[in-house]
mmCIF file of C-alpha atoms in Angstrom:
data_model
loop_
_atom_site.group_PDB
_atom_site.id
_atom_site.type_symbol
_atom_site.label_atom_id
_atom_site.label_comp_id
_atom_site.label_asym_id
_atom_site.label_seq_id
_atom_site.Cartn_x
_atom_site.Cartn_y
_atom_site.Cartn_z
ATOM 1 C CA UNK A 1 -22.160 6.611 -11.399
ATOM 2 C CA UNK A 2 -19.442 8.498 -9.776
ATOM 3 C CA UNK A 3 -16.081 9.320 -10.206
ATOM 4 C CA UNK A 4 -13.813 9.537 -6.564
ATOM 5 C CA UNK A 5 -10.512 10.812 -6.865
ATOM 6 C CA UNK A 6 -7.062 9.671 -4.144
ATOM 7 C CA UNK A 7 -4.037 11.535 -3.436
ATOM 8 C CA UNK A 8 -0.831 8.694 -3.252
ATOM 9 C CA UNK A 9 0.978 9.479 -0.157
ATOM 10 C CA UNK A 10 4.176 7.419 -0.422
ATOM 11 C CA UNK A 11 5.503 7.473 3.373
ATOM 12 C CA UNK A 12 8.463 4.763 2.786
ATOM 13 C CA UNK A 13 10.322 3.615 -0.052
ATOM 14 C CA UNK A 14 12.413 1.248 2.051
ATOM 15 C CA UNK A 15 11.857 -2.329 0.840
ATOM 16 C CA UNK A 16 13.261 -5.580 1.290
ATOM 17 C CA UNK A 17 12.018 -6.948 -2.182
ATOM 18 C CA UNK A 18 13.883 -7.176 -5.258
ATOM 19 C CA UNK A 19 11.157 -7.180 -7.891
ATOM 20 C CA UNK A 20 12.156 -6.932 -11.188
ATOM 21 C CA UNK A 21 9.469 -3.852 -12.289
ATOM 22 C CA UNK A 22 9.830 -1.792 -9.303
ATOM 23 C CA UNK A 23 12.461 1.092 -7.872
ATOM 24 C CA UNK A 24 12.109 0.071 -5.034
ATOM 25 C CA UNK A 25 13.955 -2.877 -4.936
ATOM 26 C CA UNK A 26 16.219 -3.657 -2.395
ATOM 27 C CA UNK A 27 19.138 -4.006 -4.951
ATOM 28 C CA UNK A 28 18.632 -0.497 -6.315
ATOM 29 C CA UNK A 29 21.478 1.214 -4.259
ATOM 30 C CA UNK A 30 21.033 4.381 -6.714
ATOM 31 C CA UNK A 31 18.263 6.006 -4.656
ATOM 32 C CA UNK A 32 18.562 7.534 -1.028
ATOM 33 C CA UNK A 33 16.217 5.565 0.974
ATOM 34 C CA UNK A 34 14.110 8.072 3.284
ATOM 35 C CA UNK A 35 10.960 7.317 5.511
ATOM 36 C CA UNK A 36 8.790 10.202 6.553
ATOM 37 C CA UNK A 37 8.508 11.510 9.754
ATOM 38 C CA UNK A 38 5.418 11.957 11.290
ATOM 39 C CA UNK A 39 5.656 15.776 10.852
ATOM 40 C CA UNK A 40 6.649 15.273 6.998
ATOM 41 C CA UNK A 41 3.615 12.965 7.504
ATOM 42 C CA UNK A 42 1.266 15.841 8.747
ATOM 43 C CA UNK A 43 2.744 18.606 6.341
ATOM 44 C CA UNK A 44 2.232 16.659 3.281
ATOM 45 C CA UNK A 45 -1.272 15.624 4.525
ATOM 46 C CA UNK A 46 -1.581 19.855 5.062
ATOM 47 C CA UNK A 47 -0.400 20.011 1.386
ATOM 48 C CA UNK A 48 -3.033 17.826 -0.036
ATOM 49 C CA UNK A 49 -5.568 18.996 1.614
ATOM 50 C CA UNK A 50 -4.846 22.725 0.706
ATOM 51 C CA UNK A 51 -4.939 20.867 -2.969
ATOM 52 C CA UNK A 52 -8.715 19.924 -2.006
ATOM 53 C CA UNK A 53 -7.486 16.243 -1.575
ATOM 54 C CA UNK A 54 -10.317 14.835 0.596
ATOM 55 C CA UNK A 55 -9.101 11.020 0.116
ATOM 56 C CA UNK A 56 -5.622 9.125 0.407
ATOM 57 C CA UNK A 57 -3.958 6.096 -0.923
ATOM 58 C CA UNK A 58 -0.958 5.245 1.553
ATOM 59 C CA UNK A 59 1.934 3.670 0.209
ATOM 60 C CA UNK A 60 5.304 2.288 1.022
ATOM 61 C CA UNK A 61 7.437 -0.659 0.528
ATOM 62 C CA UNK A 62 7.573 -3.585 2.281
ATOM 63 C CA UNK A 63 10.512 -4.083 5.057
ATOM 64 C CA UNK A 64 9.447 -4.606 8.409
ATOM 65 C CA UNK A 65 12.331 -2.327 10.339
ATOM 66 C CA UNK A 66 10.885 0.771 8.482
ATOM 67 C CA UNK A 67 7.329 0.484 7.525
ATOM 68 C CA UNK A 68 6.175 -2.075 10.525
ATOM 69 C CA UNK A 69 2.462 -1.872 11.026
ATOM 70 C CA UNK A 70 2.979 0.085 14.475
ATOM 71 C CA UNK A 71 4.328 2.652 12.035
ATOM 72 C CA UNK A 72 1.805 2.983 9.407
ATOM 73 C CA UNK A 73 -1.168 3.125 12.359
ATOM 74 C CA UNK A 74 0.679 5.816 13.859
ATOM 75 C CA UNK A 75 0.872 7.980 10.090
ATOM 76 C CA UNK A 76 -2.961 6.656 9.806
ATOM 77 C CA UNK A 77 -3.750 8.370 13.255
ATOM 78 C CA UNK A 78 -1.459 11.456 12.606
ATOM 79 C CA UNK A 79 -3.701 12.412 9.039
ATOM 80 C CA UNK A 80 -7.294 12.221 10.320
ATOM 81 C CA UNK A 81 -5.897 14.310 13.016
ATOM 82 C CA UNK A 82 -4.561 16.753 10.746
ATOM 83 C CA UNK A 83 -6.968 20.007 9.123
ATOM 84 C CA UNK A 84 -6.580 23.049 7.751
ATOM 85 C CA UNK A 85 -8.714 25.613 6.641
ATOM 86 C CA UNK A 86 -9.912 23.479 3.914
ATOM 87 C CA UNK A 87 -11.150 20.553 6.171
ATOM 88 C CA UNK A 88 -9.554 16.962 6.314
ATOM 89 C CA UNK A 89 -8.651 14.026 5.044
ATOM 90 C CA UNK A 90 -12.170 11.688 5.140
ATOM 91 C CA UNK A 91 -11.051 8.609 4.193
ATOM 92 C CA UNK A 92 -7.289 6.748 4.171
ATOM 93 C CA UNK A 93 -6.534 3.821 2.014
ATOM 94 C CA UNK A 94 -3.524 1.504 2.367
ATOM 95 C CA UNK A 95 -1.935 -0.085 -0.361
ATOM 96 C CA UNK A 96 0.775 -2.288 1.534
ATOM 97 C CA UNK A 97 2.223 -5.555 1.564
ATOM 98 C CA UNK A 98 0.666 -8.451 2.608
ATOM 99 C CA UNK A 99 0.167 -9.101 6.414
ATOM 100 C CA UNK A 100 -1.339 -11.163 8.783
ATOM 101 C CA UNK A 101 -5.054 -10.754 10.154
ATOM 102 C CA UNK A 102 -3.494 -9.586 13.473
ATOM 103 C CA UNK A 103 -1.733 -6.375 11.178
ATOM 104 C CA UNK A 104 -5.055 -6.246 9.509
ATOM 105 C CA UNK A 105 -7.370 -6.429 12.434
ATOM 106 C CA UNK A 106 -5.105 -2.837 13.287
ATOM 107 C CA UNK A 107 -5.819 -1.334 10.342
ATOM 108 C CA UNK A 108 -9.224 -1.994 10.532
ATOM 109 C CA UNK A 109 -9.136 -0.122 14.282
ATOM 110 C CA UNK A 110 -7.063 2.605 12.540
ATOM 111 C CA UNK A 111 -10.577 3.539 10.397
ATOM 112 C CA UNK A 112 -8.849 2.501 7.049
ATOM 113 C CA UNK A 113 -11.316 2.829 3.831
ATOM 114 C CA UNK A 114 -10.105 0.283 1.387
ATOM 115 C CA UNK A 115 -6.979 -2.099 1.701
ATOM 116 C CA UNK A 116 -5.336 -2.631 -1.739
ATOM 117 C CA UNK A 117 -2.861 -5.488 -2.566
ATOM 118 C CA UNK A 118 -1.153 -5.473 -6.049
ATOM 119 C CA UNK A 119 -0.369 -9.083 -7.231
ATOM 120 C CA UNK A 120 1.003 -7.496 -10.266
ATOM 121 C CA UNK A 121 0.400 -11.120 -12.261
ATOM 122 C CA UNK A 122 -1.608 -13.930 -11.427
ATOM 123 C CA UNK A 123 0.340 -16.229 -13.551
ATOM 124 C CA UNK A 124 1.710 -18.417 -11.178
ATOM 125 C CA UNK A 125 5.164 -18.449 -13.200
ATOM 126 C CA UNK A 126 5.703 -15.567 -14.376
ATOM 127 C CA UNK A 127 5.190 -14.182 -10.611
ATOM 128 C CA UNK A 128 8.063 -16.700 -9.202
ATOM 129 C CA UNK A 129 10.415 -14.804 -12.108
ATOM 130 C CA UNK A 130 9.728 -11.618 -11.203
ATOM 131 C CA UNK A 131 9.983 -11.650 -7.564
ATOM 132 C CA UNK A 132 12.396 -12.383 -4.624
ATOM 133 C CA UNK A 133 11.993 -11.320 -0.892
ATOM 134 C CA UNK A 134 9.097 -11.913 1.004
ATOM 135 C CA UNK A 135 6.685 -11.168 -1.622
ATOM 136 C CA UNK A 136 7.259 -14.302 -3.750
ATOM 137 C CA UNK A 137 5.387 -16.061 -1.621
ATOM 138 C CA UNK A 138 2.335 -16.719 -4.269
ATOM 139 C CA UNK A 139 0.507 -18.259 -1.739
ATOM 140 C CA UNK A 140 0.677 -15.242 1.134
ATOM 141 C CA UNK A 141 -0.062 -12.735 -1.657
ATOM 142 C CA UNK A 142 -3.227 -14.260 -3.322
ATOM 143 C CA UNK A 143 -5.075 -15.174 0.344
ATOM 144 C CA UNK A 144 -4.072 -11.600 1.612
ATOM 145 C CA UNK A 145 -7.691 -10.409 0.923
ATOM 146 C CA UNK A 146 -8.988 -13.225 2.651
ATOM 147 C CA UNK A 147 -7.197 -12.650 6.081
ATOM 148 C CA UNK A 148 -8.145 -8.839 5.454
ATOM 149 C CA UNK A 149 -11.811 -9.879 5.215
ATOM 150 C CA UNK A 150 -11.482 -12.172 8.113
ATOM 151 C CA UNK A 151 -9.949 -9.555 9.719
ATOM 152 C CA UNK A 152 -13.395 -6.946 9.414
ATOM 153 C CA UNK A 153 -11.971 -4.856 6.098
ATOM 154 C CA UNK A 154 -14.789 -5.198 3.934
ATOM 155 C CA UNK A 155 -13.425 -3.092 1.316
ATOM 156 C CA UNK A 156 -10.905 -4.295 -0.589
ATOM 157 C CA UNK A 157 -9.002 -4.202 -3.981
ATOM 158 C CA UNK A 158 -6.891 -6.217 -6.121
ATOM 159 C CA UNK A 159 -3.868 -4.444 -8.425
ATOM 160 C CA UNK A 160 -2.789 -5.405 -11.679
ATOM 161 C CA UNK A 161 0.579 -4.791 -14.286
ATOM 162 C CA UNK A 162 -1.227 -5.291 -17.359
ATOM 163 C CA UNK A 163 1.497 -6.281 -20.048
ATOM 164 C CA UNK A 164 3.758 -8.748 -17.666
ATOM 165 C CA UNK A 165 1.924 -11.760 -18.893
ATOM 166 C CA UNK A 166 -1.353 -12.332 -21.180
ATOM 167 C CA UNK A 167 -3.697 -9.737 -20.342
ATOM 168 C CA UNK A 168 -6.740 -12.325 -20.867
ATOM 169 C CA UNK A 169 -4.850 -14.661 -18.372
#
């Protein structure tokens, strides 16, 4: 009987993915590719909270040069560190791609709140058309939640595209 609000913080849109719905893909040679740095990192976490942002979604693409889970630890660790005047950050959640239990078992150390995997379809076909890289892996993407459980993240959610096959499917 609550509403909570999140703040996305994108920190990478490096990606080595080329699915069909998203800008990120790797074959989208229009957009400058940029990571944050760990002081971008801390300034936009400054921003938010100034906004009276007291929760965060991270996001980035998937490519394990840029956004390695060393990486994303290190931007976990560098916003609950961060305060202003206005308090903190109280709670980080990660929306990024699908890992192992080892990557998880790090973001659980890191103090993550939930861990949120978008499957975008579960149609089985439709999910082999739209995707190439790493992330067409069916199979990796729909037990991701399961190694994240095994892994001690007990809160977890599940993203949908609604309209890229049957909704009722």
């Amino acid at each position: 009987e609550r509403l909570v609000f999140f703040a996305p913080l994108y920190l990478s849109d490096f990606c080595v993915n080329d699915c069909q719905y998203c800008n990120f893909h790797i074959s989208n040679k229009t957009i400058v590719r940029k990571r944050l740095s760990f002081e971008e990192i801390e300034g936009q976490a400054k921003f938010l909270i100034n906004m009276g942002h007291k929760r965060l979604l991270l996001e980035c693409g998937e490519c394990p040069i840029n956004n390695d889970i060393d990486f994303i630890v290190k931007a976990i660790e560098k916003i609950y560190a961060t305060s202003t005047q206005k308090g903190n950050i109280r709670r980080i959640n990660v929306n990024i791609a699908a890992t192992s239990t080892e990557d998880y078992r790090k973001l659980k150390q890191a103090k993550i709140g939930t861990y949120q995997l978008f499957q975008e379809t579960y149609h089985r076909e439709t999910y082999a058309k739209l995707h190439k890289g790493p992330k067409q892996d069916y199979d990796r993407q729909i037990t991701a939640l399961l190694r994240a459980f095994q892994a001690g993240i007990d809160d977890l959610g599940i993203g949908v595209l609604f309209g890229l096959y049957d909704w009722r499917f």
